């Protein structure tokens, strides 16, 4: 009846396909067609399945205990697809409770809480070329658009309490969001959690159904069709996944069979600050439950990457270093990343981690946690602090811009401005900028150039590309009407152009994690708050950016450069087309020979540029070496899967990276 090897690995904490044992599966038994229901409830005195097919228990369907291992199972004849059901347990205390199926593939639309029988087989995919060519993008462009599928654009917004509004379905979104993401130049769409959740206001971060794609937007095969369509348009799909905790609601995993199956036995470990319940990942069956959930979405939905939420709470209890390491959860992460690298080697594993714990992106075989990328929350916080300051004081805080490069090569970092930065009274990205509207608009453009030139893959939350002043609200659409205002329409086109440049020039992504791909050209002009960066690709082609983060104009600012040649401005944030004053560099600039007495001032470079800089601006230049000069090529011998090491000083500095964590 069951694969005993799968059951063994389930109890051993290494099962990647527990969903093949548990849940509701169509089956023919003794010539009769129906569904086999199976659940793990080791504390229950008895178990039964109740649903539409037996009038919710009027005709009892008691389950049999299988092999004395806490597994209950029953075959029920005549059950149809989409029939609703729950499991009913007699608890050790003698109470009777009903629970949704933890392994259900589909769920009743909220506020209903029942599970639904669903056949996951039979969808015909059309993305074989995409899957064959898919990589983890270490030396490829990775520019992520994070979105809430429900509130990116709504058919009808909520009109108050009790009204959920009307969402676009998975299939309808194919013609809505996919063309937009492609037109704007993003490589991947990251969707906020799709695992079923009861309360819209949790945004999916307090889930009940870890195998059930939310019914808010349609059925599982409609989600498959949506992801398939993304792949056919060259767009990858990353799914936000929440392995640290689950919703407290009575129909869910909390005290599943009257005992603590998924949660901690210890009350002091059990509950999170978000009024949810922590998974006890020291239990092998819980490890298998979540391992299998990730593998399930990778297999059945062709997900290209997972962003794991609240990894700090998996490293330390409650994310607090003083409470000690969460050994059980760390072991789970190592198993997950080890297994996924073997079975799904091109699926990206991304950690949202606010700690300074070392080796998050180091391979498991080298005593790391094995993730492919880690969000650089230190960079995000430092950068936004800098741009919130009055420019008068920025000269004293250049370290907010430069410090990230002191630790950057210790992990494989990803730069992000996510949904967390634009909710709960935190203000949107543009509204965080110092000054009035014109200055804010200028600075946010310069900020995004700095982000794009900084090493590391990129992520921006929906609405950031509109320069929205309105904070994100899950019950409302983005403020698309804002594009009727010229400044915001111009900013929208600026974002599109910046993304286009990112995709066009390998120097901006090919050597993100190689020391030879980045250099500060201007890093210590604290008084004038000017910075310049050079990025190179593997062939030695270079792109440079010069950024002026205060309100002064420079007619001939001297920028030291490595390459003698011509520098053509390919983007300037002050161009009139982007609502600027058009203080630009209209003609290609030829480098000049550095005089001997200027060598020290210009970082001992042999050549320099004289560039025009508008207030609060940034400009990007394409470099064309002078004919007859040889271009210095960079041989990238280091395996990009392995992050570069930093010296002892930088390792020491890492302890200071996240004082706000």
XYZ file of C-alpha atoms in Angstrom:
661
model
C 0.000 0.000 0.000
C 2.783 2.445 0.929
C 6.425 2.738 -0.063
C 8.166 1.594 3.116
C 11.336 3.400 2.123
C 9.435 6.711 2.002
C 7.930 5.992 5.416
C 11.376 5.200 6.813
C 12.858 8.443 5.456
C 9.805 10.356 6.727
C 10.511 9.228 10.283
C 14.233 9.771 9.672
C 13.747 13.429 8.720
C 15.085 13.087 5.177
C 11.944 12.508 3.112
C 11.532 14.732 0.067
C 8.275 13.187 -1.130
C 6.139 12.786 1.976
C 3.248 14.134 -0.099
C 3.190 10.779 -1.905
C 2.232 9.098 1.375
C 0.036 11.666 3.075
C -2.962 13.674 1.944
C -5.714 12.627 -0.461
C -4.776 10.462 -3.470
C -6.978 8.955 -6.154
C -6.700 5.197 -6.114
C -8.364 2.038 -7.398
C -8.806 -0.457 -4.570
C -10.173 -3.929 -5.220
C -11.636 -2.688 -8.485
C -13.321 0.308 -6.894
C -12.391 3.916 -7.618
C -12.038 6.392 -4.818
C -9.546 8.308 -2.700
C -7.081 7.170 -0.061
C -6.775 9.597 2.841
C -3.673 9.391 5.042
C -2.430 11.543 7.907
C 0.219 11.536 10.618
C -1.397 11.912 14.050
C 0.708 10.054 16.648
C -1.165 11.457 19.663
C -4.732 10.762 18.502
C -6.845 8.098 20.192
C -8.780 7.692 16.940
C -9.030 9.366 13.540
C -11.658 9.617 10.833
C -12.156 11.542 7.616
C -15.275 13.680 7.320
C -16.485 15.491 4.241
C -19.144 16.101 1.657
C -19.000 12.443 0.652
C -20.162 11.202 4.101
C -22.301 14.164 5.185
C -19.460 15.423 7.387
C -19.347 12.328 9.521
C -22.957 11.147 9.558
C -21.657 7.987 7.921
C -18.455 7.351 9.917
C -15.230 6.743 7.999
C -12.810 5.665 10.732
C -9.183 5.437 9.689
C -6.910 2.500 10.438
C -3.590 2.884 12.179
C -0.813 1.790 9.847
C 2.154 -0.078 11.277
C 1.742 1.406 14.775
C 3.730 4.450 13.702
C 1.208 7.221 14.169
C 0.000 7.009 10.555
C -3.752 6.700 9.934
C -5.217 5.770 6.552
C -8.503 4.873 4.852
C -9.776 4.265 1.309
C -13.172 5.858 0.602
C -15.038 4.805 -2.514
C -16.710 7.329 -4.789
C -14.960 10.490 -3.612
C -14.766 13.053 -6.419
C -12.326 15.812 -7.293
C -13.049 19.068 -5.425
C -14.941 17.256 -2.640
C -14.273 19.040 0.646
C -12.968 17.161 3.696
C -11.243 17.387 7.064
C -9.696 14.970 9.535
C -11.497 14.422 12.830
C -9.492 13.309 15.864
C -10.222 12.161 19.362
C -7.465 13.812 21.356
C -5.574 12.299 24.320
C -7.855 14.418 26.529
C -10.976 12.929 24.936
C -11.948 16.031 22.936
C -13.149 15.850 19.326
C -11.429 18.269 16.904
C -11.563 18.817 13.128
C -8.439 19.767 11.178
C -7.589 20.705 7.606
C -5.260 18.240 5.866
C -1.629 19.435 6.240
C -0.807 17.768 2.894
C -3.873 18.944 0.951
C -3.189 20.117 -2.604
C -6.117 22.536 -2.647
C -8.259 24.366 -0.095
C -11.655 25.938 0.299
C -11.705 29.680 -0.386
C -11.422 31.689 2.829
C -13.212 32.178 5.170
C -13.898 28.447 4.656
C -11.212 26.183 6.116
C -11.837 22.731 4.587
C -9.395 20.894 2.335
C -10.361 19.842 -1.192
C -9.556 16.662 -3.073
C -7.493 17.589 -6.129
C -5.666 15.680 -8.879
C -2.249 17.257 -9.412
C -1.403 15.070 -12.383
C -2.016 15.783 -16.047
C -0.833 19.343 -16.688
C 1.195 19.495 -19.911
C 4.143 21.850 -19.535
C 5.693 23.844 -22.395
C 8.860 25.103 -20.683
C 11.382 22.331 -21.364
C 13.768 24.761 -23.069
C 13.619 27.121 -20.091
C 14.248 24.336 -17.565
C 17.102 22.916 -19.638
C 18.893 26.279 -19.806
C 18.067 27.411 -16.250
C 20.958 28.254 -13.922
C 21.379 29.799 -10.482
C 22.447 33.018 -12.233
C 25.725 33.547 -10.375
C 27.271 35.131 -13.470
C 23.975 35.958 -15.206
C 21.570 38.872 -14.756
C 19.186 38.507 -11.813
C 16.868 41.503 -11.420
C 13.816 40.516 -9.367
C 10.390 42.159 -9.284
C 8.730 41.278 -5.973
C 4.939 41.336 -6.088
C 1.771 40.521 -4.226
C -0.363 38.917 -6.929
C -3.565 40.097 -5.278
C -2.718 43.766 -4.875
C -0.465 44.396 -7.877
C -3.661 45.157 -9.736
C -7.205 44.343 -8.622
C -10.410 43.904 -10.573
C -12.236 45.609 -7.739
C -10.793 46.990 -4.530
C -12.153 46.251 -1.076
C -14.909 48.624 -0.061
C -14.561 48.096 3.659
C -14.752 45.487 6.386
C -16.219 42.208 5.211
C -15.494 42.959 1.546
C -12.383 41.296 0.114
C -12.607 42.972 -3.263
C -12.042 40.944 -6.422
C -8.705 39.559 -7.560
C -7.436 38.628 -10.989
C -7.062 34.867 -11.351
C -3.771 33.109 -12.056
C -4.824 32.762 -15.700
C -5.956 36.378 -16.040
C -2.639 37.566 -14.627
C -0.887 35.947 -17.597
C -2.058 38.835 -19.778
C -1.591 41.447 -17.049
C 1.612 41.118 -15.063
C 3.795 38.988 -17.382
C 3.939 41.513 -20.276
C 4.616 44.265 -17.744
C 7.505 42.453 -16.043
C 9.030 41.645 -19.419
C 8.606 45.191 -20.771
C 10.197 46.671 -17.643
C 13.284 44.495 -18.013
C 13.058 42.302 -14.924
C 14.417 38.780 -15.167
C 12.393 37.180 -12.380
C 9.070 37.616 -10.641
C 9.109 36.918 -6.913
C 5.628 36.246 -5.548
C 4.773 36.680 -1.900
C 3.739 33.397 -0.220
C 1.280 31.298 -2.211
C 0.894 28.546 0.396
C -2.693 28.748 1.642
C -3.346 31.222 4.459
C -6.571 32.292 6.190
C -6.050 36.031 6.800
C -5.326 38.474 3.944
C -3.589 40.858 6.336
C -0.830 38.314 7.031
C 0.180 38.573 3.323
C 0.711 34.804 3.345
C 3.359 34.782 6.059
C 1.067 32.862 8.448
C 0.190 29.788 6.424
C -1.964 26.702 6.966
C -1.530 24.786 3.711
C 2.113 24.104 2.916
C 1.186 22.082 -0.196
C -1.931 24.013 -1.143
C -1.535 26.931 -3.566
C -3.911 29.615 -2.331
C -7.409 29.412 -3.788
C -7.707 33.235 -3.818
C -6.501 33.302 -7.412
C -7.802 29.976 -8.699
C -6.855 26.310 -8.900
C -3.396 24.658 -8.795
C -3.307 23.910 -12.526
C -4.103 27.543 -13.252
C -1.012 28.463 -11.228
C 0.975 25.932 -13.256
C -0.269 27.606 -16.426
C 0.771 31.017 -15.101
C 4.300 29.850 -14.255
C 4.534 28.036 -17.592
C 3.606 31.288 -19.362
C 6.286 33.163 -17.379
C 8.899 30.657 -18.500
C 7.825 30.899 -22.132
C 8.399 34.659 -21.928
C 11.836 34.194 -20.350
C 10.794 35.159 -16.823
C 11.761 33.056 -13.806
C 9.451 32.637 -10.807
C 10.645 32.780 -7.212
C 8.280 31.883 -4.392
C 8.413 33.294 -0.888
C 8.402 30.409 1.601
C 7.886 30.539 5.378
C 9.586 27.639 7.188
C 9.905 29.223 10.631
C 6.306 29.401 11.822
C 2.646 28.757 11.002
C -0.736 30.253 11.796
C -2.284 29.697 15.217
C -5.855 29.121 13.927
C -7.625 26.073 15.344
C -8.171 24.336 11.986
C -4.441 24.302 11.200
C -1.250 22.638 12.408
C -1.295 23.958 15.999
C -1.895 21.018 18.388
C -2.809 19.038 15.281
C -4.070 15.854 16.948
C -4.426 17.277 20.442
C -0.691 16.953 20.978
C 2.317 18.821 19.650
C 3.054 17.265 16.273
C 4.434 20.299 14.432
C 5.007 22.679 17.339
C 7.387 22.662 20.303
C 6.418 20.666 23.375
C 8.096 23.414 25.412
C 5.686 26.319 25.866
C 8.583 28.799 26.096
C 9.763 27.839 22.602
C 6.337 27.489 21.008
C 4.966 30.942 20.206
C 6.450 33.657 18.007
C 6.277 37.477 18.409
C 3.831 37.491 15.444
C 1.192 35.529 17.433
C 1.956 32.448 15.377
C 3.531 29.091 16.245
C 7.119 28.057 15.611
C 7.828 24.784 13.810
C 9.865 22.411 15.953
C 12.463 21.481 13.365
C 14.199 19.214 15.822
C 11.449 16.662 15.075
C 12.250 14.464 12.107
C 8.656 14.271 10.855
C 8.477 18.090 10.802
C 11.733 18.202 8.865
C 10.294 15.797 6.296
C 7.053 17.810 6.108
C 8.874 21.020 5.135
C 11.579 19.357 3.024
C 8.841 17.730 0.976
C 6.874 20.973 0.670
C 9.795 22.766 -0.980
C 10.510 19.807 -3.241
C 6.807 19.577 -4.122
C 6.636 23.166 -5.377
C 9.876 22.721 -7.303
C 8.594 19.531 -8.956
C 4.914 20.233 -9.569
C 5.042 23.991 -10.128
C 8.528 24.326 -11.694
C 9.431 27.071 -9.216
C 12.835 28.556 -10.091
C 13.789 29.725 -6.632
C 12.668 30.023 -3.026
C 13.135 33.025 -0.782
C 13.104 31.744 2.790
C 11.537 34.142 5.253
C 12.870 34.880 8.762
C 15.983 32.702 8.509
C 17.311 34.525 11.591
C 14.658 32.602 13.561
C 16.010 29.349 12.162
C 19.581 30.226 13.113
C 18.824 31.527 16.614
C 15.795 30.954 18.800
C 13.433 33.875 18.152
C 16.208 35.386 16.008
C 18.044 36.339 19.201
C 21.705 35.359 19.442
C 21.508 35.540 23.239
C 18.987 32.680 23.262
C 21.399 30.363 21.466
C 21.582 28.555 18.150
C 18.516 26.675 16.930
C 20.411 23.475 16.204
C 17.387 21.528 14.944
C 16.418 24.211 12.423
C 20.002 24.683 11.233
C 20.286 20.961 10.631
C 17.057 21.145 8.625
C 18.438 23.986 6.474
C 21.577 21.992 5.733
C 19.518 18.945 4.775
C 17.206 21.037 2.623
C 19.979 22.782 0.710
C 22.011 19.600 0.406
C 19.071 17.620 -0.983
C 17.905 20.408 -3.294
C 21.372 20.941 -4.745
C 21.349 17.269 -5.705
C 17.760 16.831 -6.946
C 17.083 20.369 -8.212
C 20.564 21.794 -8.882
C 19.347 24.871 -10.803
C 16.725 26.027 -8.277
C 17.890 29.076 -6.315
C 17.768 28.990 -2.509
C 17.687 32.509 -1.054
C 17.911 33.410 2.641
C 16.304 36.491 4.164
C 18.627 36.667 7.149
C 19.327 39.662 9.393
C 22.081 38.033 11.469
C 25.852 38.106 11.061
C 26.059 34.312 11.282
C 28.936 33.276 8.964
C 28.666 30.811 6.099
C 25.007 31.209 5.174
C 25.902 30.891 1.465
C 28.827 28.567 2.003
C 28.299 24.993 0.716
C 27.028 22.436 3.224
C 30.089 20.300 2.504
C 32.253 23.193 3.716
C 30.300 23.590 6.982
C 27.985 26.291 5.640
C 24.187 26.446 5.535
C 24.204 25.971 1.761
C 22.029 28.839 0.486
C 22.813 30.360 -2.910
C 22.098 33.971 -1.936
C 21.535 36.021 1.188
C 19.626 39.305 1.341
C 21.973 42.163 2.245
C 19.824 43.783 4.911
C 22.866 45.668 6.191
C 23.332 47.393 2.832
C 19.626 48.220 2.662
C 19.474 49.773 6.117
C 22.737 51.712 5.772
C 21.833 53.068 2.346
C 18.386 54.253 3.383
C 19.804 55.881 6.525
C 22.208 57.843 4.325
C 19.513 59.101 1.950
C 17.203 60.054 4.811
C 19.840 62.412 6.206
C 20.042 66.123 5.528
C 22.797 66.384 2.873
C 24.683 68.767 5.186
C 25.524 65.805 7.415
C 26.255 63.204 4.737
C 29.903 64.170 4.611
C 30.277 62.571 8.044
C 28.494 59.359 7.114
C 30.163 58.143 3.922
C 30.605 54.770 5.632
C 26.889 54.135 5.084
C 27.713 53.975 1.363
C 31.106 52.288 1.518
C 30.927 49.831 4.409
C 29.028 47.146 2.506
C 32.100 46.432 0.379
C 34.125 45.665 3.521
C 32.097 42.484 4.047
C 30.442 41.914 0.668
C 32.609 38.993 -0.461
C 32.039 37.053 2.766
C 28.662 35.859 1.420
C 26.841 35.849 -1.903
C 24.659 38.869 -1.217
C 21.529 40.081 -2.994
C 20.537 43.774 -2.722
C 16.888 44.390 -1.912
C 14.257 47.042 -1.374
C 11.392 44.712 -0.459
C 7.808 45.007 0.772
C 9.127 45.306 4.341
C 10.538 48.745 3.514
C 7.249 50.276 2.318
C 4.646 49.284 4.949
C 3.643 49.990 8.549
C 4.346 53.714 8.481
C 7.919 53.223 7.222
C 7.243 55.402 4.125
C 7.870 54.411 0.514
C 11.361 54.536 -0.985
C 10.885 57.976 -2.552
C 9.315 59.329 0.618
C 12.324 58.209 2.652
C 14.507 60.604 0.659
C 15.436 63.951 2.231
C 13.791 67.148 0.993
C 10.793 68.178 -1.067
C 9.410 66.411 -4.140
C 12.000 67.574 -6.700
C 14.943 66.649 -4.480
C 13.338 63.360 -3.492
C 12.805 62.411 -7.121
C 16.387 63.276 -8.042
C 17.825 61.331 -5.125
C 15.789 58.187 -5.651
C 17.064 58.043 -9.249
C 20.639 58.403 -8.020
C 19.964 55.774 -5.372
C 18.866 53.238 -7.984
C 21.952 53.874 -10.110
C 24.099 53.237 -7.027
C 22.147 50.033 -6.363
C 22.588 48.846 -9.954
C 26.345 49.536 -9.988
C 26.939 47.932 -6.610
C 27.876 44.232 -6.876
C 25.126 41.750 -6.084
C 21.870 40.649 -7.641
C 18.874 43.016 -7.329
C 15.323 42.987 -5.991
C 12.697 45.742 -5.922
C 9.155 45.576 -4.635
C 6.250 46.509 -6.876
C 5.484 50.226 -6.793
C 9.112 51.211 -6.276
C 9.337 51.680 -10.043
C 6.459 54.185 -9.911
C 8.017 56.387 -7.211
C 4.833 55.895 -5.209
C 4.207 58.020 -2.145
C 1.380 55.767 -0.956
C 2.521 52.859 1.183
C 1.618 49.368 0.062
C -1.815 48.162 1.195
C -2.698 44.510 0.512
C -6.372 45.419 0.035
C -5.736 47.947 -2.748
C -4.061 48.038 -6.164
C -0.840 49.879 -6.802
C -1.450 53.548 -7.568
C -1.263 53.180 -11.337
C -3.028 56.530 -11.768
C 0.136 58.226 -10.533
C 1.624 57.727 -14.015
C -0.605 60.501 -15.337
C 1.776 62.902 -13.592
C 4.821 63.687 -15.784
C 7.404 63.277 -12.995
C 6.220 59.784 -12.139
C 5.798 58.741 -15.748
C 9.354 59.928 -16.383
C 10.619 57.992 -13.359
C 8.823 54.882 -14.627
C 10.667 55.189 -17.954
C 13.924 55.852 -16.109
C 13.543 52.562 -14.222
C 12.872 50.738 -17.473
C 15.998 52.260 -19.048
C 18.161 51.402 -16.047
C 16.959 47.785 -16.183
C 17.669 47.728 -19.908
C 21.254 48.874 -19.288
C 21.667 46.203 -16.614
C 20.666 43.480 -19.066
C 22.796 44.878 -21.873
C 26.155 45.146 -20.108
C 27.674 41.968 -18.579
C 29.962 44.168 -16.468
C 26.944 44.834 -14.249
C 26.288 41.185 -13.380
C 28.922 38.788 -14.692
C 31.453 39.231 -11.871
C 29.218 40.178 -8.978
C 31.071 37.852 -6.620
C 34.604 38.286 -7.921
C 36.884 40.893 -6.358
C 38.239 41.751 -9.803
C 34.830 42.889 -11.038
C 34.544 45.971 -8.797
C 36.625 49.004 -7.863
C 35.965 52.302 -6.133
C 37.306 55.107 -8.354
C 36.184 57.830 -5.959
C 35.562 56.717 -2.388
C 36.987 59.324 -0.023
C 35.623 62.646 -1.269
C 33.627 62.995 1.923
C 33.220 66.768 1.748
C 31.516 66.719 -1.645
C 29.785 63.330 -1.232
C 30.821 62.186 -4.701
C 31.429 58.495 -5.374
C 32.540 56.661 -8.506
C 32.469 52.933 -9.264
C 34.007 50.807 -11.995
C 32.521 47.411 -12.913
C 34.146 44.938 -15.296
C 33.069 41.778 -17.063
C 35.188 38.680 -17.656
C 36.513 40.061 -20.946
C 37.677 43.287 -19.289
C 34.936 45.548 -20.673
C 34.157 48.310 -18.210
C 31.218 50.446 -17.100
C 31.640 53.319 -14.662
C 29.165 55.406 -12.689
C 29.722 58.753 -10.997
C 27.273 59.777 -8.257
C 26.767 63.134 -6.592
C 24.733 62.749 -3.410
C 24.423 66.410 -2.421
C 22.869 69.499 -4.016
C 25.999 71.032 -5.565
C 26.764 71.272 -9.278
C 30.200 70.306 -10.613
C 31.254 71.533 -14.050
C 34.534 69.604 -14.279
C 34.729 66.988 -11.597
C 37.903 64.900 -11.955
C 37.348 61.137 -11.848
C 40.430 58.873 -11.895
C 40.084 55.981 -14.344
C 41.954 52.803 -15.186
C 41.449 52.808 -18.942
C 42.691 55.388 -21.410
C 39.998 56.017 -23.942
C 36.547 57.450 -24.628
C 33.725 57.507 -22.085
C 30.216 57.760 -23.504
C 27.390 58.687 -21.158
C 24.606 56.115 -21.581
C 22.385 57.324 -18.742
C 22.138 60.476 -16.675
C 19.495 60.861 -13.978
C 19.310 64.611 -14.737
C 18.262 64.156 -18.364
C 15.210 66.257 -19.237
C 13.366 63.142 -20.396
C 13.584 61.910 -16.783
C 12.327 65.232 -15.328
C 15.832 66.605 -14.818
C 17.434 69.951 -15.617
C 19.517 68.394 -18.417
C 22.909 69.013 -16.826
C 24.492 66.150 -18.726
C 27.567 65.076 -20.665
C 26.232 65.110 -24.233
C 29.458 64.135 -25.992
C 31.827 61.296 -25.329
C 34.576 62.345 -22.907
C 38.188 61.495 -23.658
C 40.373 60.599 -20.732
C 43.276 62.910 -19.913
C 46.782 62.123 -18.772
C 47.251 62.661 -15.054
C 49.952 65.151 -14.115
C 52.619 63.921 -11.760
C 51.610 66.323 -8.987
C 47.991 65.041 -9.165
C 48.850 61.344 -8.930
C 48.196 60.952 -5.191
C 44.969 62.949 -5.326
C 43.693 60.791 -8.182
C 44.484 57.439 -6.554
C 47.726 57.097 -8.531
C 45.774 56.556 -11.741
C 47.422 57.474 -15.029
C 44.235 58.965 -16.475
C 41.156 60.868 -15.403
C 37.890 62.272 -16.740
C 36.326 65.668 -16.302
C 32.583 65.167 -15.918
C 29.649 67.472 -15.361
C 27.541 66.534 -12.343
C 24.096 67.905 -11.566
C 22.830 68.138 -7.970
C 21.682 64.797 -6.565
C 22.556 62.990 -9.778
C 24.268 59.925 -11.148
C 25.617 59.149 -14.590
C 26.732 55.898 -16.192
C 29.468 55.703 -18.847
C 30.342 53.027 -21.357
C 34.126 52.715 -21.727
C 35.813 52.396 -25.119
C 39.610 51.910 -24.826
C 41.871 53.988 -27.023
C 42.901 52.183 -30.193
C 46.278 50.617 -29.861
C 45.934 50.053 -26.116
C 45.398 46.576 -24.787
C 42.366 45.907 -22.695
C 43.175 44.231 -19.424
C 41.191 41.031 -19.340
C 40.131 39.343 -16.157
C 40.384 35.601 -15.948
C 37.723 34.381 -13.615
C 39.348 31.203 -12.347
C 37.453 31.055 -9.081
C 34.332 28.926 -8.989
C 31.459 31.419 -8.627
C 29.606 28.950 -6.454
C 32.149 29.652 -3.726
C 32.207 33.151 -2.197
C 35.544 34.900 -1.996
C 37.201 35.127 1.390
C 37.816 38.381 3.239
C 40.801 39.309 5.340
C 40.826 39.128 9.135
C 40.055 42.825 9.512
C 36.902 42.520 7.459
C 35.828 39.384 9.317
C 36.147 41.372 12.523
C 34.160 44.225 10.979
C 31.359 41.820 10.050
C 30.378 41.709 13.717
C 29.374 45.360 13.392
C 27.350 45.019 10.223
C 23.876 44.644 11.656
C 23.540 46.408 15.013
C 19.838 46.787 14.225
C 19.210 43.055 13.720
